[in-house]
Short mmCIF file of N, CA, C and O in Angstrom, two decimals:
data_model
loop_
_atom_site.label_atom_id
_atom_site.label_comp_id
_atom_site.label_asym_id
_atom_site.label_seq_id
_atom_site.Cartn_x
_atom_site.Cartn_y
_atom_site.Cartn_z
N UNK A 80 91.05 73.35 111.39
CA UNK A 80 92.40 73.44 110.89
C UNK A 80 92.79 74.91 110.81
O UNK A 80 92.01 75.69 110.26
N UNK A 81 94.06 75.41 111.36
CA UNK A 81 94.16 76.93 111.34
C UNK A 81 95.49 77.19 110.25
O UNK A 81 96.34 76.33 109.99
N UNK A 82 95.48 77.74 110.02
CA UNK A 82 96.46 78.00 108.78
C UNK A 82 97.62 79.04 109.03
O UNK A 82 97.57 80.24 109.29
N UNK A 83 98.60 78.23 108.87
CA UNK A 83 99.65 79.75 109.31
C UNK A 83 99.69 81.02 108.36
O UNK A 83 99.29 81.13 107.20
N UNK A 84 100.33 81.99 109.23
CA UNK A 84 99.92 83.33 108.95
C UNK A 84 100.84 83.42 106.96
O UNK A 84 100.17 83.79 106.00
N UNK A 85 102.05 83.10 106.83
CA UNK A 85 102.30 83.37 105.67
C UNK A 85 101.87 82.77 104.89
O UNK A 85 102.07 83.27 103.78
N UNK A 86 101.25 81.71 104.88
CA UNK A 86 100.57 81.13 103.87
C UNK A 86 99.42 81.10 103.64
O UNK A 86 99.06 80.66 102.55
N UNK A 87 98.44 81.56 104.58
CA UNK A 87 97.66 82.90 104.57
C UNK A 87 97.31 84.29 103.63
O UNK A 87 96.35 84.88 103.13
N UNK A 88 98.76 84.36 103.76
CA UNK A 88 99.03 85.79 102.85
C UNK A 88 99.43 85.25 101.59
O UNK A 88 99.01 86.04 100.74
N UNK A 89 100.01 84.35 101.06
CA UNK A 89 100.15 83.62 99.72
C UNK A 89 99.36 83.38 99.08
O UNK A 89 99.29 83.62 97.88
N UNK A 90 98.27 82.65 100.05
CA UNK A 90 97.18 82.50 99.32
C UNK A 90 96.33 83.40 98.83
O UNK A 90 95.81 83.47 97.71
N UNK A 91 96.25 84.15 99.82
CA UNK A 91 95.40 85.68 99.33
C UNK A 91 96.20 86.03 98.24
O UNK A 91 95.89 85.68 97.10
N UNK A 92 97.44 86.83 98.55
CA UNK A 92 98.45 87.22 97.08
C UNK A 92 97.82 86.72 95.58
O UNK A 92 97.27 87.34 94.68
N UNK A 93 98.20 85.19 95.79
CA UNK A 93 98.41 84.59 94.70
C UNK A 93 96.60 84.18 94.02
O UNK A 93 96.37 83.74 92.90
N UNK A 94 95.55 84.50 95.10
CA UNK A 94 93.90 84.68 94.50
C UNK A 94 93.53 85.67 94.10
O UNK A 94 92.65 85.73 93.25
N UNK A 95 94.31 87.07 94.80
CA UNK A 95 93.89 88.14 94.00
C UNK A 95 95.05 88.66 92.83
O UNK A 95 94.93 89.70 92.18
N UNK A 96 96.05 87.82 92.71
CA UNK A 96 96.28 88.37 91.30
C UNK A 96 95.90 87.13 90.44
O UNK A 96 96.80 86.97 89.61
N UNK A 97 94.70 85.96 90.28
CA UNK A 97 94.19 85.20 89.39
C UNK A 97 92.99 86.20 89.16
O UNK A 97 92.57 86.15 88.01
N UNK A 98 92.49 86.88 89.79
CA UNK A 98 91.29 88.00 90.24
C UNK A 98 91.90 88.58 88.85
O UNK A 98 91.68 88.32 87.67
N UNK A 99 92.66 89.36 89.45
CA UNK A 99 93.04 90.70 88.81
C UNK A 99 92.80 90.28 86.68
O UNK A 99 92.14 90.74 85.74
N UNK A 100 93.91 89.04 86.95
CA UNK A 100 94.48 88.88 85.41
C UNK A 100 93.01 88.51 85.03
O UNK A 100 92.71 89.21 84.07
N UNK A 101 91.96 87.69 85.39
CA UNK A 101 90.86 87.43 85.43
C UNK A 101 90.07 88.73 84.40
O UNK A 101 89.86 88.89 83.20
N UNK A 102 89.90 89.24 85.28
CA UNK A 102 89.22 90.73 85.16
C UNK A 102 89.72 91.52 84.01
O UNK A 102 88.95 92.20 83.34
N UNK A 103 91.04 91.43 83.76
CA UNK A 103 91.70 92.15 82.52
C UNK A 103 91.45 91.32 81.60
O UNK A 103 90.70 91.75 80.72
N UNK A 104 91.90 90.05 81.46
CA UNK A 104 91.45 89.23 79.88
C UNK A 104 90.10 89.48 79.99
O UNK A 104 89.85 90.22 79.04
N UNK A 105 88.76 89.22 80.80
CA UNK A 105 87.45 89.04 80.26
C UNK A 105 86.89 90.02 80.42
O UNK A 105 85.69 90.00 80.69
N UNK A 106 87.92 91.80 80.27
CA UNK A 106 86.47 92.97 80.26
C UNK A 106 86.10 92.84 78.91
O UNK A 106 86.33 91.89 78.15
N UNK A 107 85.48 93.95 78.68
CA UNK A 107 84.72 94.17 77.41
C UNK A 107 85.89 94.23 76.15
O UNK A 107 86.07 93.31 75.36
N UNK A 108 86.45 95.21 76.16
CA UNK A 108 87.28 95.12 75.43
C UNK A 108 88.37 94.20 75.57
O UNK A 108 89.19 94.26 74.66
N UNK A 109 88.61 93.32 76.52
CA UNK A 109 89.70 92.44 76.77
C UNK A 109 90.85 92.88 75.67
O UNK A 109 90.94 93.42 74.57
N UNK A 110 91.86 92.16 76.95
CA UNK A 110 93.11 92.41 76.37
C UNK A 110 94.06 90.66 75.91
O UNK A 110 93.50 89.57 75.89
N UNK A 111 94.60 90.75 75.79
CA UNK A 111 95.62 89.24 75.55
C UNK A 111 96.08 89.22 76.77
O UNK A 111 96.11 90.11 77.61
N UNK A 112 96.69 87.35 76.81
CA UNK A 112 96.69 86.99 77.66
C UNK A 112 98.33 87.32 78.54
O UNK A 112 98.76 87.32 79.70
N UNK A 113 98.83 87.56 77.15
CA UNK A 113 100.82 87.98 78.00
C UNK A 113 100.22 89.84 78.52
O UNK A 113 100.94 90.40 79.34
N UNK A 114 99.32 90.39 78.14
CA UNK A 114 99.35 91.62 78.77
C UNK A 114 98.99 91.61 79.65
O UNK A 114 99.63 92.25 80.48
N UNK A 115 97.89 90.98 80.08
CA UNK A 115 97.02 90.51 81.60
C UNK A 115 97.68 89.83 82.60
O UNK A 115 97.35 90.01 83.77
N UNK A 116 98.74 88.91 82.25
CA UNK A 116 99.59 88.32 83.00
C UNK A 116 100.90 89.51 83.69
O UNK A 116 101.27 89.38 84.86
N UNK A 117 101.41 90.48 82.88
CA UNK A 117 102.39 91.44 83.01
C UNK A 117 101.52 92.25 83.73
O UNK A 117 102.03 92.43 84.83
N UNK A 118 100.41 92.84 83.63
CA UNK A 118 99.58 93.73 84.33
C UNK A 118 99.36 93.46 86.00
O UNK A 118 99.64 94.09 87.02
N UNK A 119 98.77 92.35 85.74
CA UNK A 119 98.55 91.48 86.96
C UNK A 119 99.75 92.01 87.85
O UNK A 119 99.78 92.70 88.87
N UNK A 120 100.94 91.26 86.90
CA UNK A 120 101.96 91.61 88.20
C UNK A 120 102.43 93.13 88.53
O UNK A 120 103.42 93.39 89.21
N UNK A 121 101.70 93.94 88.03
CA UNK A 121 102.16 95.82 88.40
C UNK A 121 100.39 96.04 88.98
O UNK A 121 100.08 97.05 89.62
N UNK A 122 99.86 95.48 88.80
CA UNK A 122 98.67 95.68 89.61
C UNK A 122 97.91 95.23 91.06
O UNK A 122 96.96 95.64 91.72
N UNK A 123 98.70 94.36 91.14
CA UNK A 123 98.51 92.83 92.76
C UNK A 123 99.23 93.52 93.88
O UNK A 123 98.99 93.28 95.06
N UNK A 124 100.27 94.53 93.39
CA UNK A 124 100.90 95.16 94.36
C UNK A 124 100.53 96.24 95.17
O UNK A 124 100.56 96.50 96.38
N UNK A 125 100.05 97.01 93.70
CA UNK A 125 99.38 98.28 94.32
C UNK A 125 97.71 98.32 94.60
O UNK A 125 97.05 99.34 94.72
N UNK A 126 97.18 96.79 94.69
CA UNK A 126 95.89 96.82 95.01
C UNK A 126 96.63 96.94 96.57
O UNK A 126 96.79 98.00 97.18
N UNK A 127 97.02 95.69 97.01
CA UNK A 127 97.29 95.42 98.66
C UNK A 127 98.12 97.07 98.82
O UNK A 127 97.87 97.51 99.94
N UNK A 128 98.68 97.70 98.31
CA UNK A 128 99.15 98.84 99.20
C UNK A 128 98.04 99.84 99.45
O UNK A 128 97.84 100.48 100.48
N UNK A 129 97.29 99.85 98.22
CA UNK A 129 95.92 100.64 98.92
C UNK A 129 95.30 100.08 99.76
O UNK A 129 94.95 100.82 100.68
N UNK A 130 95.02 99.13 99.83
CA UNK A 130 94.23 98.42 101.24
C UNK A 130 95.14 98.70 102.40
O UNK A 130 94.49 98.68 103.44
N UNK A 131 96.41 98.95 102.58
CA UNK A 131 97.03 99.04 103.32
C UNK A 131 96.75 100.52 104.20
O UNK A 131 96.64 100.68 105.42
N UNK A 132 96.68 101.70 102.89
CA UNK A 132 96.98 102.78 102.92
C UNK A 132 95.18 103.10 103.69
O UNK A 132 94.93 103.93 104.57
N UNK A 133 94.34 102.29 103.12
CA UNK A 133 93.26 102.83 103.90
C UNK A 133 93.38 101.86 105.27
O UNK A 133 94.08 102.56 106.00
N UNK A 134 93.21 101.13 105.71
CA UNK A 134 93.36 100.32 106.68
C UNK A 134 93.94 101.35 108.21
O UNK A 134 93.51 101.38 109.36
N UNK A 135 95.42 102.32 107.33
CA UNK A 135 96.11 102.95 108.12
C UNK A 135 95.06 104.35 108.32
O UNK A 135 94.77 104.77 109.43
N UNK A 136 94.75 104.74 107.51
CA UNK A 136 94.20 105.92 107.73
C UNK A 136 92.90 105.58 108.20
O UNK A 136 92.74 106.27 109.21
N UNK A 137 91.87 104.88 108.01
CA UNK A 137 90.83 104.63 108.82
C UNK A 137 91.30 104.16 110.09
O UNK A 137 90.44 104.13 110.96
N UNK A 138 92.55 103.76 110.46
CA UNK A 138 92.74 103.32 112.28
C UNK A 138 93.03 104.74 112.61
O UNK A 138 92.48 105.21 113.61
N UNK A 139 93.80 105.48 111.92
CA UNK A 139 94.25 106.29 112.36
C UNK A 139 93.47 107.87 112.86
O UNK A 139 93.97 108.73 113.59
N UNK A 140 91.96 107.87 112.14
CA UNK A 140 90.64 108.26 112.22
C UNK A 140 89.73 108.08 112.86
O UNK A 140 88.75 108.82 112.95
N UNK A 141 89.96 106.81 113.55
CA UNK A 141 89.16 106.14 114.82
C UNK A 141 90.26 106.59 115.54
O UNK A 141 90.39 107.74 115.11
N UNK A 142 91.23 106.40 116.44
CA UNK A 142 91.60 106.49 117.36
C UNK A 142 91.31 108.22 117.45
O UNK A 142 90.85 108.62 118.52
N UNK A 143 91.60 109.30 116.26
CA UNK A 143 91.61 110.96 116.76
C UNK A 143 89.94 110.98 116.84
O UNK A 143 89.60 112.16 116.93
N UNK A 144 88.74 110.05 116.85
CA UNK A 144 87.56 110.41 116.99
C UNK A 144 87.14 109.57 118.57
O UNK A 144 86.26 109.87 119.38
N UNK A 145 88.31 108.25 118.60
CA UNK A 145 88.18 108.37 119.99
C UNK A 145 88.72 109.31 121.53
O UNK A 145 88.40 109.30 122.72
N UNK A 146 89.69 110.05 120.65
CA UNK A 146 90.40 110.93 121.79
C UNK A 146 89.90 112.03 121.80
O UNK A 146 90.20 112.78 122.73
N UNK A 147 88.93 112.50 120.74
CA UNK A 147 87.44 113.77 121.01
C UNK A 147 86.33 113.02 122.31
O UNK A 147 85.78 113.59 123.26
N UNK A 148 86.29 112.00 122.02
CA UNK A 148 85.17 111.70 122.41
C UNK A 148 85.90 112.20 123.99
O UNK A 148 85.59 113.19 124.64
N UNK A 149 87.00 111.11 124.33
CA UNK A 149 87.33 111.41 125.66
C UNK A 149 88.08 112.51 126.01
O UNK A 149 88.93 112.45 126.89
N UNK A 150 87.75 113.88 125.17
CA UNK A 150 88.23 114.96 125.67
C UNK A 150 86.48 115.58 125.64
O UNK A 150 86.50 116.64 126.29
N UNK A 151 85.50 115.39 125.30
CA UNK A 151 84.39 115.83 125.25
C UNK A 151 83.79 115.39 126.72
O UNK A 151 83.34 116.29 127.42
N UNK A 152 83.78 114.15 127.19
CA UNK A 152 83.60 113.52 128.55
C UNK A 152 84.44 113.98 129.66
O UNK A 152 84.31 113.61 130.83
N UNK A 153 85.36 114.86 129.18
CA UNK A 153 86.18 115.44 130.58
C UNK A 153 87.31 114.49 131.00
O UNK A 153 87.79 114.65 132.12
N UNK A 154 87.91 113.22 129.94
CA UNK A 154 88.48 112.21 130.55
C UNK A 154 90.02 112.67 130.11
O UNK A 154 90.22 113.46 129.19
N UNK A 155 90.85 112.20 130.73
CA UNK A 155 92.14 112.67 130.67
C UNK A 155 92.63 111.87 129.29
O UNK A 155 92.21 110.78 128.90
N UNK A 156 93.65 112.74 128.63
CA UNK A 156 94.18 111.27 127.29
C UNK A 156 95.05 110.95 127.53
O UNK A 156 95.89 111.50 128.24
N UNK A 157 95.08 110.02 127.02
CA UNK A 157 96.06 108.26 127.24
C UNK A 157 97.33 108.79 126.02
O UNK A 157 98.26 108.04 125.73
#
């Protein structure tokens, strides 16, 4: 069964902010449950934009370590 792509991403969304609020009510010091819920939602956002933000910069780190390589081999760049 293959799953379409936005609901895909919903699902992820909507598991990592049960994650998130998760993690805030049951640390050590826990917090209540209307703060973990409000958190959640200022925190679910800027988890996925950092994943984003590295995602971009690690592609973007491979491709300038592949265009050494093929300037080290004598190969013309693309």
């Amino acid at each position: 069964m293959t799953v379409p792509k936005p609901l895909k991403i919903a699902l992820f969304v909507v598991l990592a902010y049960a994650l998130i609020v998760l993690m805030l009510r049951y640390r050590t010091d826990g917090t209540d449950w209307d703060q973990a819920l409000l958190l959640g939602l200022l925190v679910t956002p800027l988890a996925f934009l950092l994943s984003w933000g590295r995602d971009r910069l690690m592609g973007k780190a491979r491709g300038a370590g592949e265009r050494a390589r093929a300037r080290r081999r004598g190969e013309a760049a693309e």
